[in-house]
Coordinates of C-alpha atoms in Angstrom, one line a residue:
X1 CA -24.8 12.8 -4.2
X2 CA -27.2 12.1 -7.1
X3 CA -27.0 9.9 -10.6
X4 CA -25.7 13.1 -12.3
X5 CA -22.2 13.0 -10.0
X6 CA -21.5 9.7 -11.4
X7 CA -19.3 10.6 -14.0
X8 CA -17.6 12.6 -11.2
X9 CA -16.9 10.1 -9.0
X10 CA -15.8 8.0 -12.1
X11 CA -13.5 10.5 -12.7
X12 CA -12.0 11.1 -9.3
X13 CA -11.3 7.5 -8.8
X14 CA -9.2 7.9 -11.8
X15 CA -7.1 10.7 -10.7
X16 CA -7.0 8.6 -7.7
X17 CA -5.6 5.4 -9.3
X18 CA -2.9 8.1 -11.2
X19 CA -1.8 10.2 -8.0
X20 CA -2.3 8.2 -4.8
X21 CA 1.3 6.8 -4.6
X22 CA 2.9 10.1 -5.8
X23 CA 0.7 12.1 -2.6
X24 CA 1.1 9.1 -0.6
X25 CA 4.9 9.6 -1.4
X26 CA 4.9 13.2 -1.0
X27 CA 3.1 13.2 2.8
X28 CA 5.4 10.1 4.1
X29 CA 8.4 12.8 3.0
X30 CA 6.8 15.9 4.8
X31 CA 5.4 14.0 8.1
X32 CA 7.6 11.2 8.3
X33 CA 5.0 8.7 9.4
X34 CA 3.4 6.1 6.8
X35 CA -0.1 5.3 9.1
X36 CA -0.3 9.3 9.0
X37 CA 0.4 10.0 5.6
X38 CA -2.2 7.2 4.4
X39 CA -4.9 9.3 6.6
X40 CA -3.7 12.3 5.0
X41 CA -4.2 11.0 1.7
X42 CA -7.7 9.8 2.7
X43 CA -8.9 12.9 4.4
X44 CA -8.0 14.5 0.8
X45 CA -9.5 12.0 -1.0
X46 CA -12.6 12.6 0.8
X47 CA -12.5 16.2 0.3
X48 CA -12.0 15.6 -3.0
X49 CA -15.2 13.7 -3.1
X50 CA -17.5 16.6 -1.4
X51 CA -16.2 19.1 -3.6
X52 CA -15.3 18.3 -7.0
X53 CA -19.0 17.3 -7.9
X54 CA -19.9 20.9 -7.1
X55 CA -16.6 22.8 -8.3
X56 CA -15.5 20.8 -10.8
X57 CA -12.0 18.6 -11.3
X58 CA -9.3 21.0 -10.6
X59 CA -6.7 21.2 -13.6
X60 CA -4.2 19.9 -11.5
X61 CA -5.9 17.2 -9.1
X62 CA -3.0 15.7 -7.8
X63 CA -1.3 19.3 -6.5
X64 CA -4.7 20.3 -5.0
X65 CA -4.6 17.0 -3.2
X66 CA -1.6 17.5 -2.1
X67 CA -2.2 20.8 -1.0
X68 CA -4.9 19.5 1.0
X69 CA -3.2 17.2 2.2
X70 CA -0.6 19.6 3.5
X71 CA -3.1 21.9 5.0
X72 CA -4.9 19.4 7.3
X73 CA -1.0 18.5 8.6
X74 CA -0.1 21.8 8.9
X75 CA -3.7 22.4 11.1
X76 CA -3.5 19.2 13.2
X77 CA 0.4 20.2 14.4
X78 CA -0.7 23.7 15.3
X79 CA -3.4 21.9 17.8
X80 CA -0.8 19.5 19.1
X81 CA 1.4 21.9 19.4
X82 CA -1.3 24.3 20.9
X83 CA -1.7 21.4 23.6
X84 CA 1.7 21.5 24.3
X85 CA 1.7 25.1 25.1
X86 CA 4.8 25.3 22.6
X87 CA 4.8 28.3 21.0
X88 CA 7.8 28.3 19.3
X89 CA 6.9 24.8 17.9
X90 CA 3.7 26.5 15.8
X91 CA 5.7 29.1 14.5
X92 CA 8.4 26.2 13.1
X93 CA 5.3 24.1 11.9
X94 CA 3.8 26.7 10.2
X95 CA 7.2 28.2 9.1
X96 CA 8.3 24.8 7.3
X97 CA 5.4 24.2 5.6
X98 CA 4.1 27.5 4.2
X99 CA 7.5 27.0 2.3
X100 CA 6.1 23.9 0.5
X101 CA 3.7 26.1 -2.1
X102 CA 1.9 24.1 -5.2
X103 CA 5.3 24.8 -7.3
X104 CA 7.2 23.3 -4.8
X105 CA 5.1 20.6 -5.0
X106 CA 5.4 20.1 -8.3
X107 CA 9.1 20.5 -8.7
X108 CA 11.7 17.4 -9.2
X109 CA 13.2 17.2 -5.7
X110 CA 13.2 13.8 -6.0
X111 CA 11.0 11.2 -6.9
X112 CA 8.9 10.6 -4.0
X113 CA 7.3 7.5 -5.6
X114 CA 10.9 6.0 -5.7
X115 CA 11.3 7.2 -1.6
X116 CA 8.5 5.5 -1.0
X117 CA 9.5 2.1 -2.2
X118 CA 13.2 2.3 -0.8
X119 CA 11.7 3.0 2.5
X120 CA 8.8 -0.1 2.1
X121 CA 11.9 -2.0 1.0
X122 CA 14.2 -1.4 4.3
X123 CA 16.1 -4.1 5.3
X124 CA 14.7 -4.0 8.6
X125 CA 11.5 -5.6 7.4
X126 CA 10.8 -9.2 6.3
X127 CA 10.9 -10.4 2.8
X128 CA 6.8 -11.1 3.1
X129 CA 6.3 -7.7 4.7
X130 CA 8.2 -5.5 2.5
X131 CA 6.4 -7.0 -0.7
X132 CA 3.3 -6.4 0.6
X133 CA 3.8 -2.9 2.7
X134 CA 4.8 -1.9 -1.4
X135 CA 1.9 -3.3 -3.3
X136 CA -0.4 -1.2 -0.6
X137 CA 1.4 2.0 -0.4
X138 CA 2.5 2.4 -4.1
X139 CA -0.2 -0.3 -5.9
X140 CA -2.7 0.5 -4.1
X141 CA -4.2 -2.9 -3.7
X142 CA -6.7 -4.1 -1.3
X143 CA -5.6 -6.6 1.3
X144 CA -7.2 -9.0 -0.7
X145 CA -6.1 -8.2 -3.8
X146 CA -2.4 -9.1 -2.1
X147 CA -3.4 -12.2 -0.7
X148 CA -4.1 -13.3 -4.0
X149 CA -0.6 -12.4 -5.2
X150 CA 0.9 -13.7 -2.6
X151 CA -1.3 -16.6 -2.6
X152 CA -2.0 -16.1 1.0
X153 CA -5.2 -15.5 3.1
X154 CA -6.0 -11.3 3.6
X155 CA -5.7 -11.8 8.0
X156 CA -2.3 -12.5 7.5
X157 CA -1.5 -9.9 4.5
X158 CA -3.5 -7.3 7.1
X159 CA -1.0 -8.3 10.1
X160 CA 2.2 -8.4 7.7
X161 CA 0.9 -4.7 7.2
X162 CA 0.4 -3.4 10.4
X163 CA 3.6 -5.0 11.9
X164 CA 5.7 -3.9 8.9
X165 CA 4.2 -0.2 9.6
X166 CA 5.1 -0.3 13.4
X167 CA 8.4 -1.9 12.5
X168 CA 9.5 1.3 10.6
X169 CA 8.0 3.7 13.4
X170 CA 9.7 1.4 15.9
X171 CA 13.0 1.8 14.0
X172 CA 12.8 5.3 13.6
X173 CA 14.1 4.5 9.9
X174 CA 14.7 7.9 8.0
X175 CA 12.4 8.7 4.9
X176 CA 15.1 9.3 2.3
X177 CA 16.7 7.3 -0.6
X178 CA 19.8 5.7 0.3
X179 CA 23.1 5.9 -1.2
X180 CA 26.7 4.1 -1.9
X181 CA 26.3 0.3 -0.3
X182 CA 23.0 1.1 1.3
X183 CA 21.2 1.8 -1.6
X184 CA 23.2 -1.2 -3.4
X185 CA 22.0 -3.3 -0.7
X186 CA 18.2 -2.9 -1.1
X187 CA 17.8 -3.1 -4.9
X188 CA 17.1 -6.8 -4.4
X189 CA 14.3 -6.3 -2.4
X190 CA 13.2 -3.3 -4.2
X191 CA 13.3 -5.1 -7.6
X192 CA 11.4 -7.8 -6.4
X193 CA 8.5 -5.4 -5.7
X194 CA 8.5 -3.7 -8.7
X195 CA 8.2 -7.1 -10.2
X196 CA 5.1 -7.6 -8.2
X197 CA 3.9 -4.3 -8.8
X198 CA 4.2 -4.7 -13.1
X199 CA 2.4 -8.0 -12.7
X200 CA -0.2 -6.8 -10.9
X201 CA -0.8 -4.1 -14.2
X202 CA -0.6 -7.1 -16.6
X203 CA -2.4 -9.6 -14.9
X204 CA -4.8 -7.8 -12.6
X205 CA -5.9 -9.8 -10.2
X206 CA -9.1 -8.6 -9.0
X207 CA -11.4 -6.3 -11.0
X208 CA -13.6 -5.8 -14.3
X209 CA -10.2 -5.4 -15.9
X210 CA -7.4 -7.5 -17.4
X211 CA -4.4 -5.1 -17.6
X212 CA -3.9 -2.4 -15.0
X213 CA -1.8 0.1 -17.4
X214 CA -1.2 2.9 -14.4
X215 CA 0.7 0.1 -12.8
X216 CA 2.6 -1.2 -15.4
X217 CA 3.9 2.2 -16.5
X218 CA 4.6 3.1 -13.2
X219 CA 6.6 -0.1 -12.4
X220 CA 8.7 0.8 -15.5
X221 CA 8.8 4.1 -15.0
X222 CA 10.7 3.3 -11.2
X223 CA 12.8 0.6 -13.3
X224 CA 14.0 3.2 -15.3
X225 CA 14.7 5.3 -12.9
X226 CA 16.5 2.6 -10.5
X227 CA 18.7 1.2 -13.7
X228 CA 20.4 5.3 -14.0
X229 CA 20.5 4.9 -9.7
X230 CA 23.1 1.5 -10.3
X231 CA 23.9 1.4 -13.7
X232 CA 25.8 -1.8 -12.9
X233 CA 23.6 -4.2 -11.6
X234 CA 22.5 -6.5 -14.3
X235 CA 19.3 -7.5 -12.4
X236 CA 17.6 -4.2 -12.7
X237 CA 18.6 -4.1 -16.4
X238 CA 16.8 -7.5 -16.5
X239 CA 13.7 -6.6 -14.4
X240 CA 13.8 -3.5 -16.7
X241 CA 14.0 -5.1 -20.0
X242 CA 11.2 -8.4 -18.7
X243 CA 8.7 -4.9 -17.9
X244 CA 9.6 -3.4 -21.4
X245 CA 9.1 -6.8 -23.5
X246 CA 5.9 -8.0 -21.5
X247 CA 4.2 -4.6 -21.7
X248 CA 5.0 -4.5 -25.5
X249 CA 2.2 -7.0 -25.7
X250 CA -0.3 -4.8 -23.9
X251 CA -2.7 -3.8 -26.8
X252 CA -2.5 -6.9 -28.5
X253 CA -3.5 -8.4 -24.7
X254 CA -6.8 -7.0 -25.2
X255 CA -10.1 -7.4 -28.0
X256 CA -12.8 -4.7 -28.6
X257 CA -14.2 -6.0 -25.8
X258 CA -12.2 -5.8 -23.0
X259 CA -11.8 -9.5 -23.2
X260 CA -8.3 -11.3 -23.0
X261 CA -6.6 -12.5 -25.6
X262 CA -4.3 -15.4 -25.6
X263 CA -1.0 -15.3 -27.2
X264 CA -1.2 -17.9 -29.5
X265 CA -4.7 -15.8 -31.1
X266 CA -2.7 -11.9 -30.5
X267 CA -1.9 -9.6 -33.2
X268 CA 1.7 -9.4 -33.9
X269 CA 1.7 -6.3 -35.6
X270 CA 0.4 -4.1 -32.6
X271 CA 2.8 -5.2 -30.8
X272 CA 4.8 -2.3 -29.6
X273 CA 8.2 -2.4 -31.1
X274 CA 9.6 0.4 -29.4
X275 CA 9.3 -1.1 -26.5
X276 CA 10.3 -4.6 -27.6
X277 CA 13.5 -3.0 -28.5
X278 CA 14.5 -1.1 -25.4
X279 CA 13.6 -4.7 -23.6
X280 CA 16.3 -6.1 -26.0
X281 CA 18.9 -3.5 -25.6
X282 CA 18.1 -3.6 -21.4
X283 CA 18.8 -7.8 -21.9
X284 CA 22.0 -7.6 -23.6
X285 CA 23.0 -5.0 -21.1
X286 CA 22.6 -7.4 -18.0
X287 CA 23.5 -10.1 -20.1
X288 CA 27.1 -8.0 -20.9
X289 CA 27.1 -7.8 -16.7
X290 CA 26.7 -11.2 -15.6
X291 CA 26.8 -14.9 -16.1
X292 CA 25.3 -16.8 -15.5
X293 CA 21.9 -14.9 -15.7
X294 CA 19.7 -13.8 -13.0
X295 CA 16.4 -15.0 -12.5
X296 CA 14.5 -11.3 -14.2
X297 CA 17.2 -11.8 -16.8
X298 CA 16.2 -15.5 -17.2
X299 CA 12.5 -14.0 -17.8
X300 CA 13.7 -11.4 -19.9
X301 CA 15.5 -13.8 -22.6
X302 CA 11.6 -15.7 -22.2
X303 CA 10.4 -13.3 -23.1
X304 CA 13.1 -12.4 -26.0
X305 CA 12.0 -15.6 -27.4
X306 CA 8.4 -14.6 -28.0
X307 CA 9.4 -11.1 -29.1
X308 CA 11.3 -12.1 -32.0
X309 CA 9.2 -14.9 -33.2
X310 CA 7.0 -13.1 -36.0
X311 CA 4.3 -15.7 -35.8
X312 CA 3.0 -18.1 -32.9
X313 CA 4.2 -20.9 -34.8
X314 CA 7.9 -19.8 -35.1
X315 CA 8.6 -19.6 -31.4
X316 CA 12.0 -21.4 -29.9
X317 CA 10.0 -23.5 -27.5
X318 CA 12.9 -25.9 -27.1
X319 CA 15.3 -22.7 -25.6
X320 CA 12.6 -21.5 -23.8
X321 CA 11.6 -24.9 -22.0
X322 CA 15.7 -24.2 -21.4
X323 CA 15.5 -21.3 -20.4
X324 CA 12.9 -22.0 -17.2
X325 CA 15.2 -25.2 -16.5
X326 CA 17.5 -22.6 -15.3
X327 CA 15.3 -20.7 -13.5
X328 CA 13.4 -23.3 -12.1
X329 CA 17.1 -24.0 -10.2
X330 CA 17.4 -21.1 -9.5
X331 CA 14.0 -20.0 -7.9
X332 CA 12.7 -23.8 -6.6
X333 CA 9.4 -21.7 -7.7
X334 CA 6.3 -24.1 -8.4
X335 CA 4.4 -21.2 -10.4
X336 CA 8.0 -20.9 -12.2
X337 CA 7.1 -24.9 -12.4
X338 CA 3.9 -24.3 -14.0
X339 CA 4.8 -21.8 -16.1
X340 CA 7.4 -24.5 -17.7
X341 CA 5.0 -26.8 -18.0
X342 CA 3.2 -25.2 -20.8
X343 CA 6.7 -24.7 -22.4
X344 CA 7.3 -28.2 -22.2
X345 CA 3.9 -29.0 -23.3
X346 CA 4.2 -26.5 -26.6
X347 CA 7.7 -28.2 -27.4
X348 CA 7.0 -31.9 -26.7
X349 CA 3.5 -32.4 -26.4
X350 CA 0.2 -32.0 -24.3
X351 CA 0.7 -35.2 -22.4
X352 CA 4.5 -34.1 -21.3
X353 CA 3.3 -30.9 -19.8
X354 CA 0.4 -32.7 -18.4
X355 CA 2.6 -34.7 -16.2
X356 CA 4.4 -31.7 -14.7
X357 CA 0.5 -29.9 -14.0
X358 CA -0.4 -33.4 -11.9
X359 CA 2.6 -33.6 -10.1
X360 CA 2.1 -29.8 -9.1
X361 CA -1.5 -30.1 -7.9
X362 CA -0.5 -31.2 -4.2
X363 CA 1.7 -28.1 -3.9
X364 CA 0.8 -25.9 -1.3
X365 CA 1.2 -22.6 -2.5
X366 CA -1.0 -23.5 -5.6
X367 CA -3.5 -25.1 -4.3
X368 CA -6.0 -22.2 -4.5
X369 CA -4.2 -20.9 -7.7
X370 CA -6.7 -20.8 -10.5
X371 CA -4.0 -20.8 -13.1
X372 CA -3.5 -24.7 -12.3
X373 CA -6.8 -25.5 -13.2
X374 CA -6.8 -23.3 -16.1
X375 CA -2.7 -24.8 -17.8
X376 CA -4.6 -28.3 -16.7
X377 CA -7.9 -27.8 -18.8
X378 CA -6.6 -26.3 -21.7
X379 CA -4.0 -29.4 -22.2
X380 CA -7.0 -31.9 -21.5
X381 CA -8.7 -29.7 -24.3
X382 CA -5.8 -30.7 -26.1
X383 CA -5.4 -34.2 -25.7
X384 CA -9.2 -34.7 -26.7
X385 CA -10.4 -34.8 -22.9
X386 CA -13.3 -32.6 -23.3
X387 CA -15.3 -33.6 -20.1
X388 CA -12.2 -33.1 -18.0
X389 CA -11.1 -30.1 -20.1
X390 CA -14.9 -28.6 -19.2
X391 CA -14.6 -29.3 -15.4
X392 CA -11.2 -27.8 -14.9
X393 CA -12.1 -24.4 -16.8
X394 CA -15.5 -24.2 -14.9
X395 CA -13.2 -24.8 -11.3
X396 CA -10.6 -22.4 -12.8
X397 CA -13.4 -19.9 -13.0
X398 CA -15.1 -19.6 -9.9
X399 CA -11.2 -19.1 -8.7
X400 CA -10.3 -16.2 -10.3
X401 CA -11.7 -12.4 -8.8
X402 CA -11.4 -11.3 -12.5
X403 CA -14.4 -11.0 -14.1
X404 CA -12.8 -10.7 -17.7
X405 CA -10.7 -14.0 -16.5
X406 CA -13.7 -15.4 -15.4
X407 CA -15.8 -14.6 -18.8
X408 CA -12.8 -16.2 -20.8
X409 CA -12.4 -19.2 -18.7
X410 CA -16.7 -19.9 -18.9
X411 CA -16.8 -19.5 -22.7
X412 CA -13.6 -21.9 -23.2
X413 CA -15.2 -24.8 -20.4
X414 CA -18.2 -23.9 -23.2
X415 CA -16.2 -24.5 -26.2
X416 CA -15.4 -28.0 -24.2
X417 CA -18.9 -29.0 -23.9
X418 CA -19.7 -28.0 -27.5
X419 CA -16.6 -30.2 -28.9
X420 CA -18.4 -33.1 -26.3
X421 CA -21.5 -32.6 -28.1
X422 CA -20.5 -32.8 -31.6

């Protein structure tokens, strides 16, 4: 395939990033077998590639690579069943899927992207397993990509994969959404990969980019869509409005550039006050539902607090340094920890949230996290510490796997050493 299929190949990796999870959906629903249904998808995706350079990008990619998806099924259980000698068995095969036409494809039987994360989210997986079964079936993130989110190495997110994959095929566990207590009883898990899936979108961690939109809106678009499902739990309302009020920042996230853009240097006015008020209106909802508040609630109301401030300088720092007390308790998180930490320091001073960062650094689960480095330099920037401030942004860097991260990280370590200088 020559220079001139670039934009091609450009192309089909987009309709890739869009559609994957909806096919990958679609097959687990028709053959009832996730390992199969992610070769399905594959063996499309590759078809995709030998073709549409030549024919062109269908006007409806994700139905033709569903269709092909459906064909290569429908031929590999005639030859089993040819094996088999069982007649009868081809005509059913054939029977059941010839049924499934592109309208049928297309049509609102249910949404298959929603199937596909109650199923990850079965109770018969672990905690570690579901989360990361999720982020690779309907994120589509690399095994390392994962391991950074879960601030893990990618051998154990590749065995948490493969056992949680056997464990449903093992369990025989059906491929449908649940109802009444069953469904009721996996919203926790299943809110707490959506939560990973939206934060993947806004904080990509891997890549060229630093938002991830196709995630983001599909994360909400799944909130949306579980908050009608239990109208009554006040957690998805929260989860729902934390999506809403953090996306609302999305173009202001971003220069000309495809640089970040910190929060205290964004553009209030393109933020998007649409969705700033459905993420309002989803927070009183959970806050009408429960008290005390949840821990997505508890992010939600954060993220209130930023919302309704009309300029960097009028933020409630004091309620929100309040606010992550409570969820601190509640979580025991020590990214929860860091995160408060720049609270604290924006409400009593570089030197207080300084304190919390050091006392965090011999943590575990954050010893590889680049954020550390990066909360730690820019309040040594603060307090005048510009050598320090330097070194931290610089170690910060060569942590990150985002290369717009990385390029804001250099130039503020730069900043640093030009401050030194003068």
């Amino acid at each position: 395939m020559g220079d001139a299929a670039a934009p091609t190949r450009d192309a089909i990796e987009a309709v890739w990033r869009i559609e994957s999870a909806r096919l990958l959906g679609g097959l687990v629903r028709l053959v009832r077998d996730v390992d199969r249904a992610e070769d399905l998808a594959q063996e499309a995706l590759v078809a995709a590639l030998e073709r549409w350079p030549e024919s062109g990008i269908p006007d409806n990619p994700g139905a033709w690579l569903m269709t092909t998806a459906r064909h290569r099924a429908v031929d590999e259980g005639r030859r089993r069943a040819m094996m088999r000698a069982k007649h009868g068995e081809i005509e059913r095969t054939a029977d059941a899927w010839a049924t499934l036409d592109d309208e049928a494809i297309d049509a609102p039987t249910g949404d298959d992207v929603l199937r596909l994360v109650l199923v990850a989210c079965h109770p018969v997986l672990s905690k570690e397993s579901r989360a990361a079964l999720t982020l690779r079936l309907v994120a589509g993130l690399t095994t390392s990509e994962i391991a950074r989110a879960f601030l893990t190495t990618e051998p154990t997110i590749a065995q948490r994969i493969v056992r949680a994959k056997r464990t449903l095929a093992e369990a025989k566990v059906p491929f449908e959404v649940p109802t009444g207590a069953e469904l009721r009883a996996r919203i926790p898990q299943t809110l707490e990969v959506l939560y990973l899936l939206f934060n993947e979108g806004y904080a990509a961690t891997a890549g060229e980019e630093v938002l991830r939109h196709d995630l983001c809106e599909e994360a909400m678009r799944l909130g949306r869509i579980l908050v009608a499902l239990v109208p009554h739990e006040a957690e998805a309302h929260g989860l729902l409005a934390l999506m809403e009020l953090q996306a609302s920042r999305s173009r202001a996230r971003v220069g000309p550039l495809g640089e970040p853009v910190l929060l205290a240097d964004q553009d209030r006015a393109t933020w998007d006050r649409l969705l700033v008020n459905r993420g309002l209106a989803a927070l009183a909802r959970a806050e009408t539902l429960a008290r005390p508040l949840g821990p997505y609630a508890l992010q939600a109301a954060i993220a209130a607090c930023h919302a309704v401030a009309t300029r960097f300088e009028d933020t409630d720092w004091r309620r929100i340094v309040a606010l992550y007390d409570a969820l601190v308790e509640s979580t025991g998180s020590p990214v929860v920890e860091l995160n408060r930490a720049v609270a604290v320091a924006m409400a009593f001073g570089p030197a207080e949230g300084l304190a919390i960062v050091d006392d965090l650094a011999d943590e575990p689960a954050l010893r590889d996290y680049h954020l550390v480095r990066a909360v730690r330099a820019d309040l040594l920037a603060r307090l005048g510490r510009g050598a320090e401030a330097r070194a931290a942004f610089e170690a910060a860097a060569a942590m990150t796997s985002n290369a717009r991260e990385r390029e804001l990280l250099l130039s503020r370590a730069a900043r640093c050493h030009d401050d030194a200088s003068s």
